[in-house]
Amino acid sequence: MELSTPVQYIKGVGPKRAKDLSKLSVYTVEDLLFLFPNRYEDRSSIKSVADIEIGEKGTVIAEVIAVEITEVRKNMKVIKARLRDEEGNFLVAVWFNQKYIKDILKKGVKAMFYGKVEYRFGEVNMVSPEFELLGTDGLADINMGRIVPVYPLSGNLKQKQMRKILWTVVEECMDEIREVLPAYVLKKYNLMDRKSAIRSMHFPENFDELENARRRLIFEELFLLQVALSVRRKNYRGRHKGYKFVIDEGEVKRLLGVLPFELTPAQKKVLNEIFEDLYSGFPMYRLLQGDVGSGKTIVALLALVVTWHNGYQGAMMAPTEILAEQHYLSLKDMFSHIGMRVAFLGSKLPKSEQDKVCEGLSNGSIDLVVGTHSLIQDRVAFRNLGLVVIDEQHRFGVAQRVKLVSKGSAPHLLVMTATPIPRTMTLTLYGDLDVSTIDQMPPGRKPVKTYWITDSYRSRLYEFIRKEVKTGRQVYVVCPIIEESDVLDVQPAVSTYEYLKNDVFPDLRVGLLHGGMKSREKENVMKSFRDGKIDILVATQVIEVGVDVPNATVMVIENAERFGISQLHQLRGRVGRGEYDSYCVLISDPKTEEAKERLKALVEINNGFELSEIDLKIRGPGEIYGLKQHGMPDLKIADIVRDIDILKVVKEEAMALVNYDDKLSAYPFMLLEIKNRWKGRFDIWAGA
Ligand code: ADP
Ligand code: MG
């Protein structure tokens, strides 16, 4: 049997069970070997009945003395087997409605029994124990008298079948398993070899061995990931020559002079990091992270202007039209006087306008373009794309990022995110990106005062809102989208809007914005809000990302428990952008402890990085940062939070290895394994 053999052809599987296995993402023999148990049951020590504590589980070997079936009431048959263990102790095993047992456990038969021991009616009992006959079919070796694996199941699969299947596979396929880690690494970190580790994960002899096996496989998984990331990074930087921009200090000074504010030291620091990349002669490959409102946009815009200085085109992609247009307007407001030809590209543009932009980009009559997903359409081509900026990059998949980049010849790449990524995560996810962090807010920002209230405070909240509006400020009220069987229900927003408009604030201007509206309608509403023609904007989380209206000072979030920490923080970041005191009011009566923890964290902490660490602790990494979305293979056994210490060591080792052998020519099996795991996700060896 080869590792790539479909499971269907394994003895005892067949098409039906293969289908059940596919629901566990198991298609091949290899997938099976890497389907690790959820947990283990210790059935290893076989005891005499007398030695098992009442209330504990244990394994005994015993002979069947007699079996009887009684019908205690209609449809309830009790099967009792009288047993005697090898020391002569008696035990009664009891099952309910499992008549077939009588046919298996005949008088005189010897079997192993595993179950919980209880004391009832003067007898020692085992209720519904699992059992295997001795000596006939070998099943006792698998299910009894050892540490027994407990697998995830699906469909009609039974635990015992799974064990049997895995037993067969482990027996028959071990010779196919190749070591993928370098010998010196195994030695240095005292790691178990791969074959033994896989065998031990399924059928360990003891718990120490299991622990060693697990450590080895965690190490392997993280090592392969880090090697792949290092190769990807090295290839990106090393294989292509990047555009070498000239950074003219005088020009930069002049640019900074036209800004309506002075850059913060943090902004200056990251701007310098970016300039160094642009100047280096290698393509930049950098993540710019900074809390909501820390001022990432201007940094990106400056990099775009420098790109233009150097005679190259620049493109900036944002996840929504509102946001893209906002960036486009900033760019025009601040820099159009210096002669740059700037364009916007989004689906709201009439087709003919879009055609014009496309033409301008390909013939070079447009210097900079800001847009949405429209930028990655096939028909968009550039004359000489020098810099790609991607805003709110967590909204895009890797494929989209790659697609835009590939419209140039190794252009510089800057991706930005306001979802602060805990350091642990940057280490893994962005092992291949350089990271710049804006860790400081522009001056004069006052922290947004955050309150958590229940329904009973509503009337006081409405009075407060009225007061704010009377002094000229504006208010957001955000309602969750209820997701039911894939249909997005915007009803909460709509009914809140009607209630506020008709019953609470008939004298104020209330607007509505949700994802179900046509993009032109959305634009109009957003524009009215920006222009101060709407006092209270009721919205779904469509406004979560990037919108900048400094006059808005109150963010009310209905059913706040339905949002995640980082979403709430993003929403809160929509206010507190101007000179006024700002407020975020979370309305919620959460049912779960986890939700309470989240809201409490929001009230107490204003810093996005701290919040993200808390989020990571509460929810775990998989949930928050869909690894797949970043082009990563799923982690099967490692946990980047729990295994952070291993991860650090592994990263160093992986980088060292890639430094002297970036083709992995000395490690063909490692190369094969990495290619296998990354299959179809991100071609790290493209063109190599
Ligand atoms: P984000 O990092 O969330 O994308 P923005 O780039 O949208 O933040 O900036 C938020 C607001 O702060 C904008 O109104 C921007 O003009 C303003 N801003 C940026 N940098 C500074 C600064 N150094 N001083 C004052 N205001 C700034
Ligand atoms: Mg932004």
XYZ file of C-alpha atoms and ligand atoms in Angstrom:
716
model
C 0.000 0.000 0.000
C 1.369 3.377 -0.906
C 0.790 6.546 1.047
C -1.174 8.010 -1.829
C -3.519 5.005 -2.088
C -7.128 6.083 -1.666
C -8.550 4.835 1.621
C -11.275 2.965 -0.181
C -8.768 0.256 -1.098
C -7.648 -0.408 2.435
C -8.814 -3.761 3.740
C -12.022 -3.232 5.687
C -12.804 0.225 4.303
C -14.599 0.194 0.945
C -16.612 2.978 -0.687
C -19.120 3.564 2.132
C -16.577 4.035 4.865
C -14.359 5.963 2.497
C -17.182 8.452 2.169
C -17.469 8.761 5.930
C -13.723 9.257 6.152
C -13.811 11.992 3.550
C -15.919 14.004 5.956
C -12.877 14.012 8.197
C -10.799 15.235 5.234
C -9.216 11.816 4.983
C -8.793 10.632 1.420
C -5.542 8.744 1.309
C -3.562 6.357 3.422
C -1.308 9.236 4.334
C -4.234 11.355 5.527
C -5.217 8.464 7.743
C -1.791 8.207 9.290
C -2.047 11.887 10.144
C -5.530 11.602 11.570
C -4.442 11.622 15.165
C -6.579 10.492 18.081
C -8.529 13.083 20.026
C -7.554 11.344 23.209
C -6.447 8.032 24.636
C -7.854 5.584 27.124
C -5.479 3.834 29.404
C -6.486 0.206 29.252
C -2.952 -0.943 29.625
C -2.817 -2.492 33.012
C -4.888 -5.580 33.351
C -6.040 -5.953 36.870
C -7.896 -8.372 38.991
C -11.414 -7.333 39.856
C -10.417 -6.893 43.457
C -7.815 -4.270 42.552
C -10.062 -1.872 40.679
C -11.498 0.872 42.830
C -15.246 1.197 42.813
C -16.112 4.062 40.458
C -12.923 3.710 38.390
C -12.497 2.305 34.919
C -10.367 -0.758 34.474
C -9.486 -3.718 32.286
C -9.949 -7.323 33.386
C -9.497 -10.694 31.773
C -12.342 -13.003 32.698
C -14.152 -16.172 31.750
C -17.868 -16.285 31.083
C -19.695 -18.453 33.594
C -23.266 -17.786 32.499
C -25.292 -15.350 30.447
C -28.932 -14.509 30.987
C -31.422 -12.178 29.361
C -34.340 -10.777 31.250
C -37.031 -8.480 29.995
C -37.433 -5.978 32.817
C -40.161 -4.167 31.009
C -41.439 -3.881 27.493
C -38.622 -3.094 25.061
C -36.030 -3.206 27.794
C -33.923 -6.321 27.883
C -31.078 -6.687 30.296
C -28.195 -8.933 29.376
C -26.155 -10.069 32.332
C -22.932 -12.006 32.006
C -21.500 -13.606 35.061
C -17.724 -13.517 34.891
C -14.804 -14.841 36.850
C -11.368 -13.318 36.589
C -8.129 -15.256 36.726
C -7.853 -14.880 40.485
C -11.314 -16.259 40.983
C -13.111 -12.969 41.696
C -16.655 -12.658 40.428
C -18.041 -9.808 38.388
C -21.307 -9.134 36.604
C -21.271 -7.363 33.265
C -24.518 -5.695 32.291
C -25.781 -4.463 28.926
C -29.118 -3.136 27.824
C -30.943 -4.220 24.667
C -27.846 -5.712 23.053
C -29.091 -9.249 22.536
C -26.327 -10.169 20.111
C -23.924 -10.232 23.024
C -25.441 -13.503 24.101
C -24.249 -15.066 20.873
C -20.711 -13.904 21.363
C -20.174 -14.369 25.058
C -20.884 -18.033 25.411
C -20.173 -19.997 28.530
C -16.490 -20.797 28.863
C -15.302 -18.020 26.567
C -12.423 -15.839 27.753
C -12.407 -12.137 27.013
C -11.052 -8.784 28.103
C -13.520 -6.303 29.516
C -13.032 -2.571 29.917
C -15.466 -0.401 31.802
C -16.388 1.359 34.977
C -16.693 -0.776 38.064
C -19.672 -0.234 40.334
C -21.104 -1.892 43.369
C -24.818 -2.650 43.284
C -27.130 -5.037 45.044
C -24.219 -6.795 46.683
C -22.432 -7.471 43.397
C -19.494 -5.965 41.593
C -20.817 -4.705 38.249
C -19.481 -3.347 35.013
C -22.114 -1.442 33.091
C -21.927 -1.724 29.300
C -18.235 -2.635 29.227
C -16.398 -2.912 25.965
C -14.956 -6.350 25.433
C -12.835 -8.402 23.061
C -12.498 -12.149 22.903
C -9.034 -13.445 23.579
C -6.899 -15.169 21.063
C -9.150 -15.480 18.058
C -9.206 -12.374 15.913
C -6.438 -10.218 17.321
C -8.883 -7.479 18.239
C -7.987 -7.766 21.894
C -4.507 -6.548 21.001
C -5.957 -3.423 19.465
C -8.753 -2.498 21.800
C -7.623 -3.890 25.107
C -4.599 -4.233 27.328
C -2.943 -1.107 25.994
C -3.252 2.637 25.725
C -6.134 2.803 23.297
C -6.601 5.658 20.797
C -9.947 7.422 20.551
C -10.425 8.883 17.070
C -12.693 11.566 15.707
C -15.601 9.874 13.941
C -18.101 10.757 11.258
C -21.045 9.146 9.537
C -21.499 5.539 10.555
C -17.914 4.947 11.534
C -17.419 3.175 14.805
C -14.500 3.630 17.142
C -13.504 -0.021 16.906
C -13.559 0.061 13.114
C -11.341 3.108 13.094
C -8.865 1.428 15.388
C -8.831 -1.661 13.219
C -8.290 0.399 10.087
C -5.494 2.400 11.656
C -3.921 -0.740 13.037
C -3.820 -2.240 9.559
C -2.455 0.901 8.001
C 0.217 1.407 10.624
C 1.264 -2.251 10.239
C 1.426 -2.163 6.477
C 2.625 1.282 5.542
C 5.461 1.997 7.884
C 8.066 1.325 5.236
C 6.609 4.060 3.072
C 7.279 6.714 5.682
C 10.356 8.804 4.980
C 12.236 10.937 7.410
C 11.776 14.590 6.480
C 13.837 16.325 9.139
C 17.600 16.658 8.758
C 19.601 14.180 10.818
C 21.462 16.957 12.619
C 18.186 18.482 13.755
C 16.912 15.164 15.088
C 20.102 14.748 17.003
C 20.377 18.273 18.312
C 16.838 18.340 19.667
C 16.703 14.709 20.638
C 13.703 13.984 18.448
C 12.125 10.629 17.784
C 12.391 9.348 14.214
C 9.351 9.847 12.020
C 8.234 6.247 11.706
C 8.275 5.594 15.403
C 6.540 8.884 16.086
C 3.640 8.141 13.770
C 3.268 4.625 15.102
C 3.351 5.873 18.675
C 0.738 8.540 18.052
C -1.713 5.787 17.229
C -0.619 2.897 19.402
C 1.787 4.116 22.068
C 3.395 1.675 24.459
C 3.302 4.188 27.275
C 2.572 7.839 27.897
C 6.204 8.969 27.830
C 6.569 7.556 24.378
C 3.366 9.277 23.318
C 4.646 12.594 24.609
C 7.898 12.219 22.704
C 6.040 11.307 19.557
C 3.835 14.315 19.876
C 6.770 16.642 20.469
C 8.526 15.278 17.417
C 5.497 15.804 15.175
C 4.805 19.299 16.480
C 8.425 20.137 15.818
C 8.137 18.708 12.316
C 4.969 20.559 11.457
C 6.328 23.917 12.589
C 9.693 23.243 11.003
C 8.248 22.524 7.577
C 6.063 25.599 7.826
C 8.977 27.823 8.750
C 11.239 26.377 6.073
C 8.541 27.008 3.488
C 8.074 30.576 4.687
C 11.796 31.221 4.702
C 12.143 29.893 1.179
C 9.227 31.990 0.020
C 10.759 35.074 1.525
C 14.209 34.365 0.198
C 12.875 33.683 -3.269
C 10.816 36.814 -3.303
C 13.708 38.947 -2.250
C 16.578 37.136 -3.841
C 15.420 35.909 -7.166
C 14.190 39.134 -8.620
C 16.010 42.332 -8.718
C 13.737 44.948 -7.265
C 13.271 48.479 -8.472
C 15.801 50.682 -6.773
C 14.104 53.954 -5.997
C 15.937 57.154 -5.269
C 14.689 58.850 -2.160
C 15.254 62.560 -2.540
C 15.362 64.050 0.937
C 14.514 67.521 -0.268
C 11.425 66.259 -2.047
C 10.355 64.258 0.984
C 10.760 67.327 3.217
C 8.640 69.337 0.847
C 5.961 66.639 0.815
C 5.867 66.491 4.579
C 5.513 70.239 4.534
C 2.202 70.121 2.686
C 0.618 67.710 5.156
C -1.954 69.247 7.508
C -0.132 67.688 10.452
C 3.299 66.532 11.494
C 4.029 62.818 11.359
C 4.348 61.094 14.697
C 7.766 59.634 15.547
C 6.251 56.185 14.999
C 5.089 57.136 11.528
C 8.497 58.572 10.703
C 10.174 55.399 11.889
C 8.078 53.126 9.659
C 8.322 55.518 6.746
C 12.088 55.200 6.997
C 11.846 51.419 7.111
C 9.787 51.543 3.949
C 12.158 53.943 2.224
C 15.068 51.665 3.044
C 13.262 48.833 1.287
C 12.397 50.954 -1.726
C 16.006 51.969 -1.984
C 17.510 48.526 -1.359
C 17.290 47.139 -4.881
C 15.208 44.189 -3.646
C 11.437 44.070 -3.791
C 9.859 45.242 -0.560
C 7.697 42.641 1.127
C 6.392 44.391 4.203
C 3.458 44.321 6.568
C 2.525 47.637 8.140
C 0.453 47.198 11.240
C -0.935 49.800 13.562
C -3.980 50.253 15.719
C -7.121 51.793 14.271
C -6.513 55.483 13.743
C -2.750 55.307 14.159
C -2.289 56.895 10.730
C -1.209 54.155 8.365
C -2.818 55.673 5.295
C -0.588 58.705 5.070
C 2.499 56.544 5.287
C 1.288 54.483 2.356
C 0.354 57.573 0.381
C 3.827 59.006 0.860
C 5.346 55.778 -0.420
C 3.082 56.028 -3.457
C 4.198 59.581 -4.127
C 7.842 58.541 -3.935
C 7.055 55.796 -6.427
C 5.711 58.432 -8.758
C 8.828 60.564 -8.255
C 10.800 57.614 -9.517
C 8.731 57.313 -12.640
C 6.758 54.217 -11.678
C 3.082 53.579 -11.229
C 1.487 52.757 -7.910
C -1.693 50.925 -6.987
C -3.586 50.837 -3.722
C -6.348 48.312 -3.108
C -8.943 48.644 -0.344
C -11.742 46.230 0.579
C -14.707 48.588 0.120
C -15.614 51.328 -2.316
C -16.201 53.736 0.534
C -12.726 53.210 1.805
C -11.071 53.217 -1.593
C -12.750 56.448 -2.459
C -11.717 57.964 0.833
C -8.092 57.142 0.105
C -8.452 58.438 -3.406
C -9.827 61.746 -2.169
C -7.054 62.131 0.418
C -4.484 61.484 -2.241
C -6.053 64.046 -4.517
C -6.551 66.648 -1.793
C -3.039 66.452 -0.513
C -0.945 65.794 -3.570
C -2.717 66.620 -6.805
C -1.055 70.038 -6.968
C 2.302 68.382 -7.616
C 1.091 67.031 -10.928
C 0.388 63.398 -10.212
C -2.354 61.885 -12.308
C -4.508 59.911 -9.916
C -7.496 57.694 -10.719
C -10.146 55.734 -8.888
C -11.286 52.308 -10.028
C -14.352 50.626 -8.585
C -17.461 48.869 -9.754
C -19.584 51.960 -9.175
C -17.853 53.669 -12.069
C -19.726 53.411 -15.360
C -18.203 50.895 -17.701
C -16.898 53.534 -20.058
C -15.073 55.310 -17.229
C -13.557 52.036 -16.101
C -12.342 51.436 -19.630
C -10.705 54.826 -19.612
C -8.882 54.123 -16.362
C -7.699 50.758 -17.653
C -6.394 52.394 -20.777
C -4.616 55.072 -18.782
C -2.962 52.467 -16.604
C -1.692 50.451 -19.502
C -0.425 53.396 -21.520
C 1.045 55.141 -18.502
C -1.066 58.284 -18.595
C -2.291 57.485 -15.078
C 0.334 57.469 -12.337
C -1.510 56.180 -9.309
C -4.714 54.226 -8.984
C -6.783 53.561 -5.896
C -9.501 50.962 -6.087
C -11.295 47.903 -4.888
C -11.195 44.308 -6.080
C -11.764 45.838 -9.487
C -8.009 46.273 -9.656
C -7.409 42.559 -9.971
C -9.652 42.069 -12.977
C -7.809 40.456 -15.837
C -8.224 43.454 -18.082
C -6.317 45.738 -15.733
C -2.705 46.038 -16.863
C -0.005 48.501 -15.909
C 2.765 50.050 -17.916
C 5.280 49.870 -15.073
C 3.848 48.999 -11.705
C 6.386 49.883 -9.014
C 4.465 49.677 -5.737
C 1.398 47.769 -4.600
C -0.328 48.794 -1.379
C -3.044 46.619 0.108
C -5.142 48.186 2.837
C -6.900 46.082 5.472
C -5.194 43.089 4.032
C -7.015 40.578 6.252
C -10.011 41.237 4.048
C -8.196 39.808 1.075
C -6.966 36.321 0.395
C -3.407 35.547 -0.528
C -4.472 34.781 -4.070
C -5.794 38.305 -4.522
C -2.636 39.801 -3.128
C -0.585 37.698 -5.501
C -2.782 38.571 -8.427
C -2.298 42.285 -8.017
C 1.433 41.921 -7.473
C 1.786 39.829 -10.606
C 0.525 42.724 -12.681
C 3.990 44.157 -12.299
C 7.432 42.676 -12.514
C 8.399 42.177 -8.868
C 6.942 45.467 -7.642
C 7.368 46.562 -4.065
C 4.574 45.330 -1.816
C 3.176 46.976 1.294
C 0.261 45.334 3.078
C -1.513 47.120 5.904
C -3.693 45.870 8.684
C -5.480 47.436 11.605
C -6.262 44.089 13.088
C -3.251 44.067 15.289
C -1.583 40.755 15.205
C -0.121 39.422 18.401
C 3.588 38.945 18.239
C 3.175 35.197 18.423
C 1.091 35.294 15.305
C 3.354 37.555 13.308
C 6.087 35.077 13.928
C 4.117 32.311 12.260
C 1.844 33.894 9.746
C 4.204 36.465 8.506
C 7.417 34.560 8.907
C 8.122 35.701 5.387
C 7.121 39.342 5.648
C 9.032 42.155 7.238
C 6.908 43.869 9.807
C 6.656 47.555 10.637
C 4.530 48.689 13.524
C 3.057 52.093 14.259
C 2.835 51.877 18.002
C 1.742 55.394 18.809
C -1.338 57.500 18.187
C -1.323 60.966 16.636
C -1.218 63.637 19.342
C -4.394 64.947 20.884
C -6.246 61.696 20.581
C -8.307 61.084 23.639
C -9.073 57.495 24.458
C -12.644 56.617 23.607
C -14.638 56.264 26.812
C -16.257 52.873 26.686
C -19.355 51.804 28.588
C -21.196 48.550 28.777
C -24.899 48.921 29.507
C -28.004 46.778 29.449
C -31.362 47.562 27.908
C -32.645 49.319 30.992
C -30.321 52.268 30.350
C -31.656 52.860 26.891
C -33.656 56.002 27.643
C -30.665 57.596 29.326
C -28.530 56.671 26.335
C -31.015 58.317 23.979
C -31.003 61.491 26.043
C -27.226 61.497 25.818
C -27.291 60.975 22.063
C -29.703 63.879 21.690
C -27.370 66.092 23.693
C -24.377 65.195 21.537
C -26.282 65.844 18.327
C -27.480 69.196 19.689
C -23.842 70.243 20.123
C -23.226 69.348 16.489
C -21.736 65.892 16.792
C -22.731 62.725 14.939
C -23.536 59.217 16.092
C -23.200 55.668 14.788
C -25.568 52.918 15.896
C -24.314 49.531 14.760
C -26.491 46.425 14.698
C -25.274 42.900 14.076
C -26.149 40.997 10.959
C -27.864 37.821 11.965
C -26.577 34.950 9.943
C -29.190 32.280 9.461
C -28.606 29.415 7.112
C -26.367 31.523 4.934
C -28.869 34.313 4.491
C -27.693 37.595 5.883
C -30.500 39.142 7.830
C -30.194 42.903 8.083
C -33.502 43.159 9.891
C -32.073 44.311 13.228
C -30.545 47.349 11.520
C -33.688 48.125 9.577
C -36.011 47.906 12.553
C -33.663 49.854 14.799
C -33.506 52.503 12.106
C -37.290 52.736 11.900
C -37.686 52.829 15.635
C -35.095 55.575 16.121
C -36.342 57.612 13.191
C -40.053 57.418 13.947
C -40.325 56.977 17.692
C -37.216 58.294 19.393
C -35.686 61.004 17.220
C -38.410 62.149 14.803
C -36.827 65.602 14.876
C -33.308 64.427 13.977
C -31.843 63.182 10.719
C -31.457 59.414 10.922
C -29.833 57.394 8.138
C -29.472 53.701 7.315
C -26.550 51.807 5.834
C -26.332 48.064 5.315
C -24.694 45.522 3.055
C -27.920 44.678 1.267
C -28.114 48.158 -0.280
C -26.851 48.927 -3.769
C -23.366 50.329 -3.692
C -24.534 53.649 -5.074
C -27.080 53.986 -2.273
C -24.408 53.139 0.262
C -22.080 55.739 -1.198
C -24.783 58.383 -1.023
C -25.585 57.652 2.597
C -21.931 57.635 3.542
C -21.354 60.872 1.743
C -24.308 62.528 3.499
C -22.945 61.359 6.808
C -19.482 62.645 5.994
C -20.984 65.963 4.914
C -22.888 66.239 8.194
C -26.315 65.827 6.637
C -27.123 62.802 8.781
C -27.030 63.015 12.586
C -27.465 59.385 13.480
C -26.313 56.617 11.180
C -27.763 53.184 11.834
C -25.560 50.593 10.181
C -24.430 47.020 10.073
C -20.746 46.279 10.418
C -20.204 47.474 6.853
C -18.741 50.535 8.479
C -16.263 48.488 10.454
C -13.391 49.160 8.160
C -11.495 52.357 7.688
C -14.200 55.017 7.514
C -12.966 58.347 8.776
C -15.495 60.936 9.969
C -13.842 63.001 12.722
C -17.089 64.717 13.707
C -18.650 61.430 14.826
C -18.218 61.021 18.562
C -20.589 58.302 19.694
C -20.498 54.655 18.676
C -23.408 52.628 19.968
C -23.227 48.886 19.411
C -26.402 46.857 19.771
C -26.123 43.215 20.830
C -22.448 43.745 21.344
C -22.028 40.122 22.441
C -22.456 39.091 18.829
C -19.219 40.748 17.796
C -15.674 39.569 18.353
C -13.119 41.585 20.286
C -11.275 42.875 17.280
C -14.489 43.760 15.470
C -15.662 45.751 18.462
C -12.321 47.484 18.674
C -12.448 48.314 14.975
C -15.934 49.725 15.347
C -14.886 51.762 18.340
C -12.024 53.087 16.243
C -14.567 54.875 14.028
C -14.931 57.499 16.756
C -12.313 59.433 18.665
C -10.751 60.687 15.449
C -11.221 64.367 16.081
C -10.680 66.870 18.840
C -13.879 65.992 20.751
C -14.470 63.606 23.618
C -15.763 60.355 22.212
C -17.805 57.498 23.552
C -18.444 53.882 22.748
C -21.525 52.306 24.264
C -21.885 48.531 24.198
C -25.459 47.395 24.714
C -25.519 43.815 25.781
C -26.839 41.301 28.211
C -24.514 38.413 27.425
C -25.313 34.855 28.368
C -21.865 33.333 28.239
C -18.814 33.946 30.399
C -16.720 34.321 27.283
C -18.866 37.163 25.987
C -18.692 38.882 29.354
C -14.918 38.604 29.324
C -14.810 40.155 25.893
C -16.950 43.138 26.826
C -15.022 43.672 30.019
C -11.781 43.681 28.078
C -13.162 46.330 25.734
C -14.216 48.568 28.607
C -10.868 48.292 30.341
C -8.423 48.288 27.450
C -8.034 50.775 24.646
C -4.964 49.319 23.027
C -5.555 47.046 20.060
C -2.436 44.983 20.585
C -3.301 44.159 24.168
C -6.808 43.282 23.096
C -5.559 40.981 20.392
C -3.469 39.053 22.903
C -6.538 38.643 25.073
C -8.577 37.560 22.101
C -5.978 34.997 21.259
C -6.176 33.606 24.781
C -9.954 33.463 24.821
C -10.529 32.062 21.373
C -7.327 30.443 20.220
C -5.520 31.175 16.991
C -7.336 29.030 14.463
C -10.577 30.889 14.903
C -9.178 34.343 14.633
C -6.632 34.092 11.926
C -7.921 31.501 9.494
C -4.555 30.087 8.611
C -5.796 28.942 5.246
C -6.705 32.427 4.281
C -3.067 33.336 4.610
C -2.087 30.532 2.285
C -0.921 28.334 5.103
C -1.577 24.655 5.357
C -3.715 23.706 8.338
C -1.813 22.854 11.418
C -2.797 19.369 12.441
C -1.007 18.963 15.699
C 0.893 22.108 16.578
C -0.730 25.063 18.313
C 1.155 28.265 17.753
C 0.181 29.706 21.094
C 0.805 26.661 23.222
C 3.903 25.673 21.269
C 5.427 29.112 21.046
C 8.708 27.967 22.627
C 9.200 25.264 20.035
C 8.197 27.724 17.344
C 10.966 30.143 18.292
C 13.650 27.484 18.177
C 12.285 26.077 14.954
C 12.243 29.434 13.256
C 15.939 29.956 13.904
C 16.836 26.477 12.709
C 14.691 26.786 9.606
C 16.175 30.121 8.651
C 19.691 28.816 9.122
C 18.953 25.850 6.910
C 17.394 27.921 4.149
C 20.288 30.318 4.314
C 22.746 27.789 3.031
C 20.392 25.571 1.025
C 17.374 27.448 -0.241
C 16.636 24.806 -2.872
C 16.562 22.148 -0.146
C 18.689 20.081 -2.459
C 20.139 18.078 0.388
C 16.684 17.242 1.710
C 14.585 15.808 -1.101
C 12.003 14.249 1.215
C 11.497 17.478 3.092
C 11.044 19.297 -0.194
C 8.507 16.735 -1.333
C 6.606 16.927 1.924
C 6.454 20.730 1.854
C 5.289 20.782 -1.740
C 2.636 18.267 -0.827
C 1.309 20.235 2.083
C 1.262 23.550 0.274
C -0.247 22.046 -2.802
C -2.503 24.492 -4.596
C -2.317 27.077 -1.854
C 0.647 29.153 -2.740
C 3.271 28.200 -5.183
C 6.383 28.998 -3.251
C 8.571 27.523 -5.890
C 6.954 29.306 -8.748
C 9.510 29.630 -11.477
C 12.249 28.041 -9.412
P -5.593 53.983 10.150
O -4.219 53.672 10.652
O -6.648 53.399 11.024
O -5.777 53.640 8.705
P -5.827 56.659 9.227
O -4.654 56.569 8.354
O -7.175 56.591 8.609
O -5.746 55.530 10.335
O -5.697 57.953 10.115
C -6.690 58.329 11.017
C -6.817 59.819 11.099
O -5.663 60.380 11.682
C -6.963 60.485 9.744
O -7.936 61.456 9.863
C -5.593 61.078 9.479
O -5.685 62.225 8.676
C -5.154 61.445 10.879
N -3.708 61.473 11.076
C -2.807 60.603 10.569
N -1.569 60.907 10.983
C -1.670 61.981 11.784
C -0.731 62.773 12.534
N 0.581 62.492 12.528
N -1.214 63.795 13.250
C -2.527 64.062 13.263
N -3.454 63.389 12.583
C -3.043 62.340 11.858
Mg -6.963 52.570 7.477
